[in-house]
XYZ file of N, CA and C in Angstrom:
696
model
N 88.011 119.083 131.456
C 89.411 118.147 131.171
C 89.924 117.676 132.148
N 90.248 116.451 132.057
C 90.414 115.458 133.299
C 92.124 115.998 133.966
N 92.567 115.843 134.917
C 93.514 116.055 135.552
C 94.556 114.556 135.354
N 95.728 114.535 134.658
C 96.660 113.575 134.523
C 97.113 112.946 135.926
N 96.802 111.369 135.825
C 97.196 110.339 136.760
C 98.736 110.506 137.108
N 99.083 110.634 138.466
C 100.686 110.393 138.319
C 101.166 109.037 138.613
N 102.216 108.795 138.209
C 102.386 107.244 138.259
C 102.863 106.977 139.630
N 102.597 105.690 139.961
C 103.241 105.053 140.835
C 104.474 103.897 140.765
N 104.776 103.756 139.400
C 106.010 102.813 139.189
C 106.317 103.570 137.949
N 107.373 103.160 137.565
C 108.213 103.470 136.220
C 108.792 102.344 135.694
N 109.098 102.394 134.175
C 109.766 101.441 133.601
C 110.974 100.944 134.174
N 111.642 99.863 134.134
C 112.832 99.193 134.681
C 114.333 100.021 134.022
N 115.021 100.335 134.582
C 116.282 100.949 134.178
C 117.300 100.000 133.742
N 117.806 100.000 132.420
C 118.655 98.803 132.186
C 120.144 99.783 131.414
N 120.992 99.090 131.047
C 121.925 99.412 130.112
C 121.612 99.613 128.771
N 121.933 100.525 127.818
C 121.666 100.758 126.391
C 121.657 99.367 125.831
N 122.689 98.480 125.771
C 122.761 97.364 125.078
C 121.233 96.504 125.388
N 120.943 96.370 126.615
C 119.775 95.627 126.806
C 118.471 96.319 126.650
N 118.518 97.669 126.618
C 117.446 98.385 125.920
C 117.248 98.046 124.404
N 118.296 98.164 123.673
C 118.378 97.998 122.344
C 117.990 96.626 122.204
N 118.248 95.698 122.653
C 117.815 94.042 122.445
C 116.387 94.151 122.583
N 115.641 94.850 123.732
C 114.290 94.535 124.025
C 113.558 95.450 122.974
N 114.209 96.559 122.546
C 113.587 97.250 121.418
C 113.705 96.545 120.010
N 114.565 95.904 119.703
C 114.599 94.996 118.583
C 113.706 93.791 118.346
N 113.247 93.218 119.818
C 112.359 92.236 119.643
C 110.925 92.956 119.334
N 110.568 94.035 120.153
C 109.476 94.819 119.843
C 109.209 95.255 118.167
N 110.552 95.679 117.725
C 110.490 96.137 116.501
C 109.974 95.166 115.478
N 110.481 93.948 115.643
C 109.948 92.504 114.635
C 108.646 92.747 114.711
N 108.119 92.394 116.114
C 106.407 92.549 115.920
C 105.823 93.781 115.267
N 106.660 94.759 115.421
C 105.933 96.090 115.053
C 106.117 95.913 113.211
N 106.969 95.525 112.778
C 107.349 95.005 111.240
C 106.447 94.333 110.908
N 106.064 93.180 111.550
C 105.039 92.073 111.095
C 103.661 92.812 110.947
N 103.236 93.740 111.990
C 102.114 94.586 111.608
C 102.012 95.191 110.826
N 102.909 95.943 110.351
C 103.225 96.912 109.084
C 102.915 96.082 108.032
N 103.548 94.854 108.162
C 103.241 94.062 106.759
C 101.843 93.381 106.622
N 101.132 93.217 107.790
C 99.876 92.568 107.770
C 98.923 93.791 107.428
N 99.219 94.972 107.880
C 98.466 96.124 107.447
C 98.545 96.729 105.833
N 99.725 96.191 105.467
C 99.760 96.379 103.855
C 99.019 95.231 103.292
N 99.003 94.164 103.769
C 98.228 93.131 103.211
C 96.620 93.218 103.262
N 96.058 93.928 104.573
C 94.713 94.213 104.657
C 94.600 95.043 103.433
N 95.187 96.150 103.278
C 94.995 97.390 102.608
C 94.730 96.559 101.049
N 95.757 95.882 100.818
C 95.619 95.123 99.619
C 94.188 94.465 99.377
N 93.906 93.725 100.387
C 92.544 93.105 100.183
C 91.597 94.057 100.122
N 91.388 95.220 100.562
C 90.407 96.270 100.713
C 90.499 96.830 99.506
N 91.558 96.752 98.606
C 91.405 97.525 97.341
C 90.525 96.484 96.526
N 90.814 95.379 96.837
C 90.171 94.414 96.061
C 88.735 93.768 96.442
N 88.037 94.659 97.392
C 86.827 94.439 97.977
C 85.486 94.678 96.693
N 84.646 94.050 96.597
C 83.655 94.353 95.668
C 82.775 95.648 96.074
N 81.777 96.245 95.398
C 81.173 97.208 95.845
C 79.650 97.118 95.339
N 78.796 98.007 96.186
C 77.228 97.881 96.119
C 76.894 99.396 95.568
N 75.979 99.176 94.666
C 75.646 100.188 93.899
C 74.510 100.962 94.733
N 74.462 102.429 94.975
C 73.421 102.894 95.804
C 72.392 103.919 95.158
N 71.416 103.936 95.703
C 70.431 104.907 95.304
C 70.539 106.413 95.169
N 69.953 106.849 94.164
C 70.484 108.564 94.086
C 70.013 109.362 95.434
N 70.598 109.340 96.515
C 70.367 110.055 97.748
C 70.527 111.654 97.617
N 69.622 112.480 98.340
C 69.690 113.431 98.521
C 70.158 114.000 99.925
N 71.057 115.043 100.235
C 71.352 115.331 101.611
C 71.361 116.972 101.611
N 71.423 117.292 102.821
C 71.078 119.053 102.972
C 72.578 119.406 103.137
N 72.752 120.419 102.721
C 74.174 121.010 102.813
C 74.015 122.398 103.116
N 75.039 123.183 103.304
C 74.976 124.739 103.755
C 74.363 125.228 102.425
N 74.452 124.977 101.451
C 73.849 125.549 100.408
C 72.703 125.311 100.009
N 71.812 124.255 100.540
C 70.702 123.373 100.283
C 70.661 122.147 99.890
N 69.708 121.420 99.378
C 69.873 120.266 99.042
C 70.928 119.828 97.835
N 71.408 118.720 98.044
C 72.655 118.154 97.306
C 72.454 116.968 96.925
N 72.636 116.358 95.994
C 72.687 114.965 95.608
C 74.244 114.212 95.918
N 73.878 113.069 96.630
C 75.088 112.172 96.862
C 76.346 112.446 96.031
N 75.933 112.213 94.765
C 77.227 112.322 93.805
C 77.784 113.716 93.830
N 77.037 114.770 94.353
C 77.590 116.004 94.012
C 78.602 116.489 95.437
N 78.355 115.632 96.488
C 79.183 115.724 97.675
C 80.490 115.614 97.260
N 80.769 114.744 96.153
C 82.191 114.458 95.952
C 82.725 115.776 95.350
N 82.008 116.539 95.032
C 82.400 118.150 94.236
C 83.860 117.444 93.411
N 83.180 116.532 92.268
C 84.149 116.510 91.225
C 85.033 115.373 91.492
N 85.197 114.952 92.652
C 86.229 113.860 92.824
C 85.474 112.543 92.597
N 86.321 111.291 92.793
C 86.127 110.229 92.556
C 85.350 109.339 93.772
N 86.277 109.803 94.754
C 86.252 108.738 95.863
C 85.910 109.724 97.315
N 85.074 109.124 98.156
C 84.689 110.062 99.374
C 84.772 109.231 100.464
N 84.991 109.943 101.389
C 85.141 109.313 103.083
C 83.833 110.009 103.839
N 83.271 109.349 104.534
C 82.062 110.021 105.135
C 82.102 109.556 106.712
N 82.277 110.738 107.877
C 82.307 110.347 108.932
C 81.146 110.477 109.522
N 80.284 109.640 110.072
C 78.838 109.796 110.290
C 78.719 109.976 111.914
N 78.669 111.236 112.397
C 78.775 111.789 113.606
C 77.369 111.512 114.438
N 77.536 110.960 115.673
C 76.337 110.702 116.514
C 75.830 112.031 116.801
N 74.347 111.877 117.018
C 73.600 113.204 116.869
C 72.277 113.017 118.075
N 71.865 113.795 118.696
C 70.854 113.974 119.380
C 70.294 115.388 119.098
N 68.943 115.345 118.411
C 68.215 116.659 118.181
C 68.036 117.523 119.139
N 68.550 118.811 119.593
C 68.281 119.671 120.462
C 69.356 119.769 121.598
N 70.273 118.953 121.498
C 71.217 118.970 122.488
C 72.053 119.964 122.319
N 72.636 120.335 123.974
C 73.502 121.435 123.793
C 74.639 120.983 123.195
N 75.306 119.857 123.601
C 76.385 119.285 123.384
C 76.398 117.765 122.571
N 76.799 117.523 121.442
C 76.602 116.583 121.053
C 77.847 115.520 121.459
N 77.860 114.336 120.940
C 78.901 112.966 121.195
C 80.349 113.777 121.317
N 80.722 113.560 122.672
C 82.209 114.052 122.843
C 83.194 113.298 121.877
N 83.197 111.897 121.827
C 83.872 111.260 121.254
C 83.934 111.895 119.630
N 82.746 111.881 118.999
C 82.659 112.276 117.696
C 83.389 113.626 117.306
N 82.988 114.583 118.522
C 83.246 115.955 118.140
C 84.906 116.011 118.476
N 85.448 115.225 119.541
C 86.945 115.229 119.572
C 87.452 114.600 118.441
N 87.247 113.407 117.891
C 87.496 112.812 116.677
C 87.865 113.770 115.621
N 86.410 114.348 115.311
C 86.914 115.083 113.992
C 87.157 116.475 114.091
N 87.783 116.799 115.331
C 88.478 117.833 115.343
C 89.904 117.822 115.119
N 90.199 116.539 114.965
C 91.758 116.396 114.422
C 92.044 116.636 112.998
N 90.827 116.804 112.096
C 90.955 116.808 110.863
C 90.764 118.266 110.330
N 92.172 119.177 110.070
C 92.068 120.366 110.006
C 92.398 120.772 108.576
N 93.350 119.647 108.104
C 93.841 119.911 106.777
C 93.794 118.655 106.168
N 92.878 118.940 105.107
C 92.345 117.557 104.349
C 92.702 117.864 102.822
N 93.709 119.149 102.454
C 93.730 119.418 101.180
C 94.738 118.356 100.312
N 95.312 117.470 101.107
C 96.232 116.417 100.660
C 95.422 115.426 99.958
N 93.999 115.367 100.377
C 93.213 114.299 99.798
C 92.906 114.786 98.173
N 93.157 116.083 97.735
C 92.860 116.221 96.433
C 93.811 115.682 95.439
N 95.112 115.271 95.856
C 96.091 114.667 94.996
C 95.569 112.926 94.855
N 94.656 112.584 95.600
C 94.249 111.474 95.364
C 92.866 110.954 94.907
N 92.349 112.328 94.528
C 90.835 112.512 93.654
C 89.839 112.134 94.908
N 90.115 112.702 96.209
C 89.210 112.301 97.108
C 88.842 113.204 98.069
N 87.898 113.146 98.793
C 87.648 114.013 99.997
C 86.913 113.557 101.334
N 86.792 114.035 102.308
C 86.387 113.503 103.539
C 85.515 114.320 104.270
N 84.265 114.291 104.469
C 83.361 115.114 105.120
C 82.597 114.677 106.123
N 82.018 115.273 107.268
C 80.942 114.778 108.018
C 79.542 114.845 107.420
N 78.899 113.747 107.870
C 77.530 113.446 107.679
C 76.863 113.258 109.264
N 75.824 113.860 109.548
C 74.753 113.783 110.548
C 73.588 113.316 110.086
N 72.585 112.772 111.288
C 71.358 112.839 111.161
C 70.415 113.854 111.719
N 71.376 114.904 112.089
C 70.607 116.141 112.419
C 70.343 117.146 111.672
N 69.151 117.818 111.919
C 68.512 118.887 111.116
C 69.985 119.974 110.497
N 70.038 120.358 109.272
C 71.306 121.091 108.972
C 71.621 122.254 109.457
N 70.540 123.130 110.074
C 70.951 124.277 110.573
C 71.527 124.065 111.943
N 70.809 123.025 112.780
C 71.594 122.701 113.931
C 72.809 122.027 113.769
N 73.201 121.257 112.536
C 74.604 120.863 112.606
C 75.465 121.985 111.981
N 75.073 122.797 111.591
C 76.166 123.717 110.947
C 76.234 124.731 112.164
N 75.371 124.725 113.059
C 75.462 125.914 114.276
C 76.512 125.100 115.031
N 76.248 123.742 115.223
C 77.141 122.980 116.264
C 78.625 123.160 115.702
N 78.763 122.827 114.363
C 79.899 122.952 113.806
C 80.602 124.134 114.140
N 79.893 125.318 113.965
C 80.445 126.610 114.015
C 80.633 126.681 115.671
N 80.087 126.202 116.519
C 80.230 126.393 117.926
C 81.386 125.760 118.542
N 81.852 124.355 117.969
C 83.065 123.534 118.301
C 84.321 124.006 117.610
N 84.078 124.901 116.661
C 85.245 125.153 115.684
C 85.591 124.217 114.736
N 84.796 123.167 114.319
C 85.217 122.230 113.329
C 85.462 122.886 111.884
N 86.469 122.125 111.481
C 86.966 122.735 110.125
C 86.314 121.649 108.924
N 85.617 120.594 109.108
C 85.298 119.818 108.028
C 84.393 120.549 107.617
N 83.655 119.774 106.245
C 82.410 120.225 105.642
C 81.257 119.404 106.103
N 80.019 119.758 106.710
C 78.968 118.850 107.205
C 77.741 118.935 106.203
N 77.373 117.548 106.236
C 75.849 117.525 105.310
C 75.146 116.558 106.458
N 73.658 116.910 106.249
C 72.982 116.156 106.936
C 72.025 115.310 106.159
N 71.681 114.270 106.622
C 70.806 112.889 106.051
C 69.553 113.049 106.669
N 69.146 114.201 107.543
C 67.870 114.025 108.307
C 66.551 113.565 107.509
N 66.675 114.286 106.231
C 65.538 113.779 105.291
C 65.749 113.021 104.420
N 66.639 112.012 104.546
C 66.998 110.836 103.754
C 67.254 109.544 104.576
N 67.073 108.575 103.864
C 67.409 107.150 104.723
C 69.048 106.738 104.417
N 69.598 107.658 103.820
C 71.094 107.390 103.715
C 72.071 107.052 104.951
N 71.789 107.589 106.202
C 72.271 107.016 107.405
C 71.977 105.753 107.674
N 70.638 105.530 107.886
C 70.163 104.139 108.058
C 70.819 103.302 107.165
N 70.789 103.453 105.781
C 71.107 102.641 104.793
C 72.675 102.338 104.738
N 73.313 103.032 105.581
C 74.965 102.908 105.286
C 75.320 102.539 106.814
N 74.334 102.230 107.572
C 74.617 101.385 109.109
C 75.150 102.832 110.150
N 74.552 104.002 109.827
C 74.611 105.119 110.665
C 73.266 105.776 111.040
N 72.433 104.947 111.608
C 70.963 105.205 111.715
C 70.873 106.327 112.756
N 69.483 107.060 112.802
C 69.174 107.816 113.633
C 69.322 107.422 115.287
N 69.979 108.130 116.045
C 69.746 107.238 117.429
C 70.795 106.090 117.267
N 71.495 105.680 116.390
C 72.638 104.717 116.353
C 73.891 105.221 116.519
N 75.077 104.598 116.638
C 76.605 104.956 116.799
C 77.089 105.702 115.481
N 78.427 105.814 115.650
C 78.947 106.792 114.529
C 79.709 105.667 113.729
N 80.017 106.015 112.564
C 80.523 105.142 111.467
C 81.508 105.861 110.386
N 82.048 105.269 109.942
C 83.018 105.423 108.500
C 82.326 104.782 107.410
N 82.110 105.554 106.269
C 82.146 104.710 105.251
C 82.696 105.299 104.091
N 82.973 104.751 102.921
C 83.685 104.962 101.635
C 83.204 104.688 100.363
N 82.999 105.689 99.598
C 82.243 105.727 98.597
C 83.056 105.784 97.076
N 82.769 105.281 95.867
C 83.392 105.571 94.775
C 82.344 105.956 93.684
N 82.629 107.073 92.881
C 81.679 107.775 91.931
C 81.857 107.312 90.815
N 81.236 106.742 89.756
C 81.600 106.764 88.246
C 80.046 107.617 87.670
N 80.733 108.537 87.324
C 79.772 109.491 86.470
C 78.735 110.244 87.889
N 77.482 109.665 87.504
C 76.356 110.191 88.587
C 76.187 108.982 89.668
N 76.739 107.891 89.247
C 76.325 106.745 90.179
C 77.519 106.726 91.124
N 76.940 106.063 92.180
C 77.734 106.256 93.552
C 77.558 104.660 94.113
N 78.888 104.285 94.498
C 78.901 102.896 95.094
C 79.474 102.984 96.398
N 79.066 102.044 97.269
C 79.554 101.945 98.709
C 80.653 100.663 98.676
N 82.007 101.220 99.174
C 83.208 100.175 98.926
C 83.455 99.857 100.414
N 83.413 100.753 101.548
C 83.967 99.883 102.704
C 83.189 100.528 103.890
N 83.186 99.911 104.752
C 82.522 100.550 105.994
C 83.325 100.241 107.579
N 83.202 100.921 108.442
C 83.972 100.486 109.826
C 82.904 101.208 110.935
N 82.818 100.786 112.207
C 82.455 101.507 113.390
C 83.441 100.898 114.592
N 83.119 101.494 115.646
C 83.812 101.329 116.851
C 85.170 101.359 116.789
N 86.069 100.482 117.197
C 87.461 100.679 117.246
C 88.196 100.758 115.950
N 87.284 100.093 114.732
C 87.895 100.216 113.480
C 88.200 101.767 112.982
N 87.674 102.775 113.517
C 87.753 103.985 113.125
C 89.178 104.568 113.877
N 89.946 104.027 114.648
C 91.162 104.211 115.158
C 92.266 104.411 114.161
N 92.034 103.688 113.278
C 93.048 103.776 112.133
C 92.966 105.032 111.720
N 92.022 105.918 111.401
C 91.811 107.308 111.060
C 92.628 108.386 111.983
N 93.037 107.858 113.018
C 92.963 108.815 114.065
C 94.817 108.973 114.642
N 94.960 110.479 114.501
C 96.451 110.406 115.077
C 96.449 110.379 116.494
N 95.392 110.715 117.288
C 95.177 110.745 118.506
C 95.882 109.484 119.365
N 95.176 108.423 118.887
C 95.475 107.140 119.807
C 97.040 106.517 119.156
N 97.522 106.794 117.858
C 98.566 106.575 117.343
C 99.712 107.110 118.155
N 99.707 108.651 118.667
C 100.641 109.126 119.491
C 100.425 108.622 120.854
N 99.350 108.593 121.440
C 99.191 108.230 122.841
C 99.819 106.855 123.283
N 99.507 105.705 122.121
C 100.015 104.484 122.398
C 101.414 104.258 122.379
N 102.325 105.432 121.716
C 103.627 105.455 121.909
C 104.127 105.668 123.225
N 103.401 106.427 123.918
C 103.907 106.778 125.396
C 104.116 105.423 126.420
N 104.946 105.557 127.362
C 105.361 104.720 128.175
C 103.968 104.100 129.000
N 103.360 105.052 129.348
C 101.769 104.897 130.140
C 100.558 104.494 129.279
N 100.937 104.685 127.898
C 99.737 104.380 127.100
C 98.551 105.252 127.187
N 97.360 104.579 127.176
C 96.338 105.260 127.221
C 95.759 105.767 128.755
N 96.253 104.762 129.562
C 96.090 104.748 131.164
C 94.603 104.460 131.273
N 93.984 103.488 130.310
C 92.475 103.088 130.457
C 92.558 101.832 131.335
N 91.578 101.592 131.931
C 91.611 100.487 132.979
C 91.716 99.086 131.968
N 90.999 99.057 131.023
C 91.092 97.775 130.209
C 92.337 97.333 129.796
N 93.469 98.090 129.508
C 94.551 97.940 129.067
C 95.459 96.753 129.663
N 96.351 96.252 129.178
C 97.259 95.242 129.951
C 98.576 96.310 130.035
N 98.841 96.746 131.377
C 99.697 97.642 131.581
C 100.432 96.975 132.681
N 101.615 97.012 133.062
C 102.314 96.659 134.310
C 101.850 96.949 135.539
N 102.005 96.593 136.897
C 101.317 97.041 137.851
C 102.159 98.268 138.294
N 101.168 99.272 138.833
C 101.315 100.609 139.095
C 101.328 101.609 138.122
N 101.035 101.045 136.892
C 100.677 101.983 135.969
C 99.622 102.956 136.075
N 99.468 104.095 135.746
C 98.366 104.883 135.926
C 97.399 104.503 135.023
N 96.025 104.088 135.706
C 94.905 103.871 135.036
C 93.645 104.338 135.387
N 92.874 104.760 134.700
C 91.362 105.228 135.107
C 90.215 104.495 134.082
N 89.284 105.025 134.480
C 87.868 104.582 133.655
C 88.003 104.923 132.114
N 87.786 104.180 131.185
C 87.813 104.316 129.883
C 86.955 105.693 129.293
N 87.595 106.272 128.374
C 86.963 107.561 128.049
C 87.242 108.955 128.846
N 87.726 108.541 130.069
C 87.697 109.674 131.091
C 88.854 110.716 130.847
N 90.008 110.244 129.918
C 91.099 110.990 129.545
C 90.782 112.034 128.175
N 89.550 111.695 127.638
C 89.431 112.084 126.405
C 89.037 113.623 126.755
N 89.192 114.359 125.518
C 88.448 115.505 125.428
C 86.846 115.765 124.954
N 86.314 116.130 125.704
C 85.024 116.298 125.620
C 84.389 117.455 124.719
N 83.093 117.349 124.396
C 82.584 118.634 123.653
C 82.818 119.994 123.820
N 82.807 120.365 125.518
C 83.025 121.784 125.814
C 84.279 121.943 125.905
N 85.231 121.074 125.896
C 86.862 121.135 125.876
C 87.095 121.255 124.487
N 86.567 120.950 123.293
C 86.648 121.231 121.909
C 86.374 122.744 121.768
N 84.989 122.809 122.121
C 84.732 124.359 121.958
C 85.357 125.276 122.495
N 86.006 125.273 123.718
C 87.067 125.758 124.512
C 88.162 126.144 123.613
N 88.809 125.161 123.101
C 89.949 125.241 122.405
C 89.653 125.707 121.150
N 88.760 125.224 120.256
C 88.827 125.694 119.104
C 87.650 126.369 118.523
N 86.478 126.725 119.458
C 85.404 127.355 118.962
C 85.594 128.875 118.890
N 84.649 129.679 118.624
C 84.840 131.018 118.196
C 85.381 131.996 119.239
N 85.552 131.589 120.577
C 85.882 132.381 121.545
C 87.461 131.798 121.660
N 88.088 130.946 121.117
C 89.557 130.346 121.554
C 90.478 131.094 121.336
């Protein structure tokens, strides 16, 4: 875990009226973003979808059809965890990202569930899940082309996919990767509220704000295991 950087500069100090005026200016932009996100979500609900083959994945209980991964729900979100066979620690970003999701029962009310899929062998995947204390349900596409077919191939990056089930037929409705996954994370939403933000060197920050190499403030896989694993 990295040591926080102490700032060499602070925001200017003003009277309350000046502060409220500046906050009101910012609020107008924030509200505009909220309305735009609503419009984007409305467009997402109108996306067409593509029918998928009848994939078989591996689960803790053995082979399972993709349609059965829904466990009776109609909608499914999958996070595709980056994977390197035999590695002691898997991708720190993926490990840290999925560690956030400890209470997913609210999705039951929306006829949906959210799971992790990896291209690693299921035994290795489940052992790693236990090692880092992950609370999500994991599946493996190591013996299937599923990962590659939904833009998360072996040796490739992470991804999020969304699917809709109609009986035994599964359709792919949405996909994102890279910073597109940030909307699922409360980590960045909270950090971005802070005066110093993410403190990463690519950010547009005032002179003197603490900044460091990108990713250097993130919790790595050993940090997650220490905080949430069996010995926590």
